[in-house]
Amino acid sequence: GESMSSSAPAPKTAWIFCPVFLDVESFLILRERLLAAVRSVERLRGAAVRFVAIDDTGGTDGELERLSAFTDVTVLSTPFNLGHQRAIVFGLRKLSRQLADDDLVVTLDADGEDRPEDLPRMLAPLLSDGANLKRVVLARRTKRKESPVFKLMYLGFKLLFHTLTGIVIRTGNFAAHRGWLTRNVLFHPHFDLCYSSSLISLSLDVAYVPCERGKRYAGQSRMNYMKLMIHGIRMLMPFLDRISVRALIGFSATFALGLLAAATVLAGKLTHCFPVPHWAPLAVIITLALSFIALGNFVVLFAIFSQTQGLSLHDLDRV
């Protein structure tokens, strides 16, 4: 029951890209449910559905041979473990020439936590405006079935992300867009660093769809807190320009307060109008020095880390 534009032709192909890291059993369940979800959308009943399983083990998962039985599944192996976000970018770039501009492209995790039942709602903003090839639909997370420790860490990350970028991040790999965007926008250098946050950082025409986080179909998650922290840092990388500006503002404000404090201490020493503790001058000098060093190092190290992380994906799809 979608409200669709009758003038826009129905897409001929729906592409579904999933990173798979030792998770074939979950992918098989996901494939069946996604097929049912696509067929439930009236305008897609005549469209072909093609799955791309991106093997992020670097070709070491023998279980992926089971997927050769399905003619609608293409398996791509990364040269080495890239992580789920950059594995998606690798797959999208690798097959970008096979995508038509008006094809539908869906990206999601293979474990079932991105629910296939939400796919019709994710596709609705694209199908309702078929002429807009630059629209991106992102799943905005509402509820998460996680441990209290994870929820606390996630809350801290969201607060940090908002402080550094001015944006509240509540999205992941579950996204939908047109083939045009894959063929043109996905080659932006930001995507060498991170997939999901780059879709936001580039000021695209983004539509958000509220989606609950689902439950894993099979197996166990191999994500640990260290990998989560690295993932969080990578999500910040595409916003380096905003972070640098905010860091500069923070440094300037801190430095100005330090100068004001120094002037106050100096005035007290010269005029004897109010008592000045003997430790105050040294404290002011140390505060100014540390604020300058800390904020300066943060920006420099963040920029270096962003560049070194991006090198591993640069032009890798063309190898």
C-alpha angles and dihedrals in degrees: 000000000000123000101235135175107251092205094063114084118237114260113258096212136027113201120200118195120194129175108224121198110175088319107112095134092058092045092055091054091044092052093056093048093045091052089054091047093051092047090053090065106087097212092051099052092101095041124104116242118213125185124206115197109195109206104214094184091082093249097307098113106096091186090076089076086079089070093063087081090070118077092198094058125085118191119209121186121208115223088240139350108301101169124253097281098050091040087062091052090048091053095045093050093044093057099030093111091058093057123092117221093249097044116119116242122196125184124191142143118274098225098078097251086113098064120227088208088072094055097093090054090046092053096044096083090052096046093045091060106030093167092062104085094171099064119115124195118205129188110239109209116234108167128020126195097213139130119274090249092054092046090051092049091046091052090051091049092050091051091048092047092051092047093051100038108018090236130110107225117208102145137098139173096313102105140136131203143141129281089248090067092050092050094048116017101036091070091065109120091240089073090061084071107036138350108206101043092043089062086061100038094058094062095239125166095277126185120189125214119193110237132172119229110253132214125267112262099214143347126019133295114254093200114116133182093264092054090046091054092049089048090051092052091050091052088058095051099082088057095057092122093055092043091051092051092048091046090052091050090048092049092047092051092047092046092048091051089049091052090048090051090048091051090049092050091047092049090051091050094049101040100031087216092137134012117266118202113239091238096052099089093050091046091053093050093048092048093052093047096047094046091052095046096043097048093041093050091047093058094043096046092044091053092048092048091050093052096046092049091050095055094072093063100036109120090342092130089061094057 
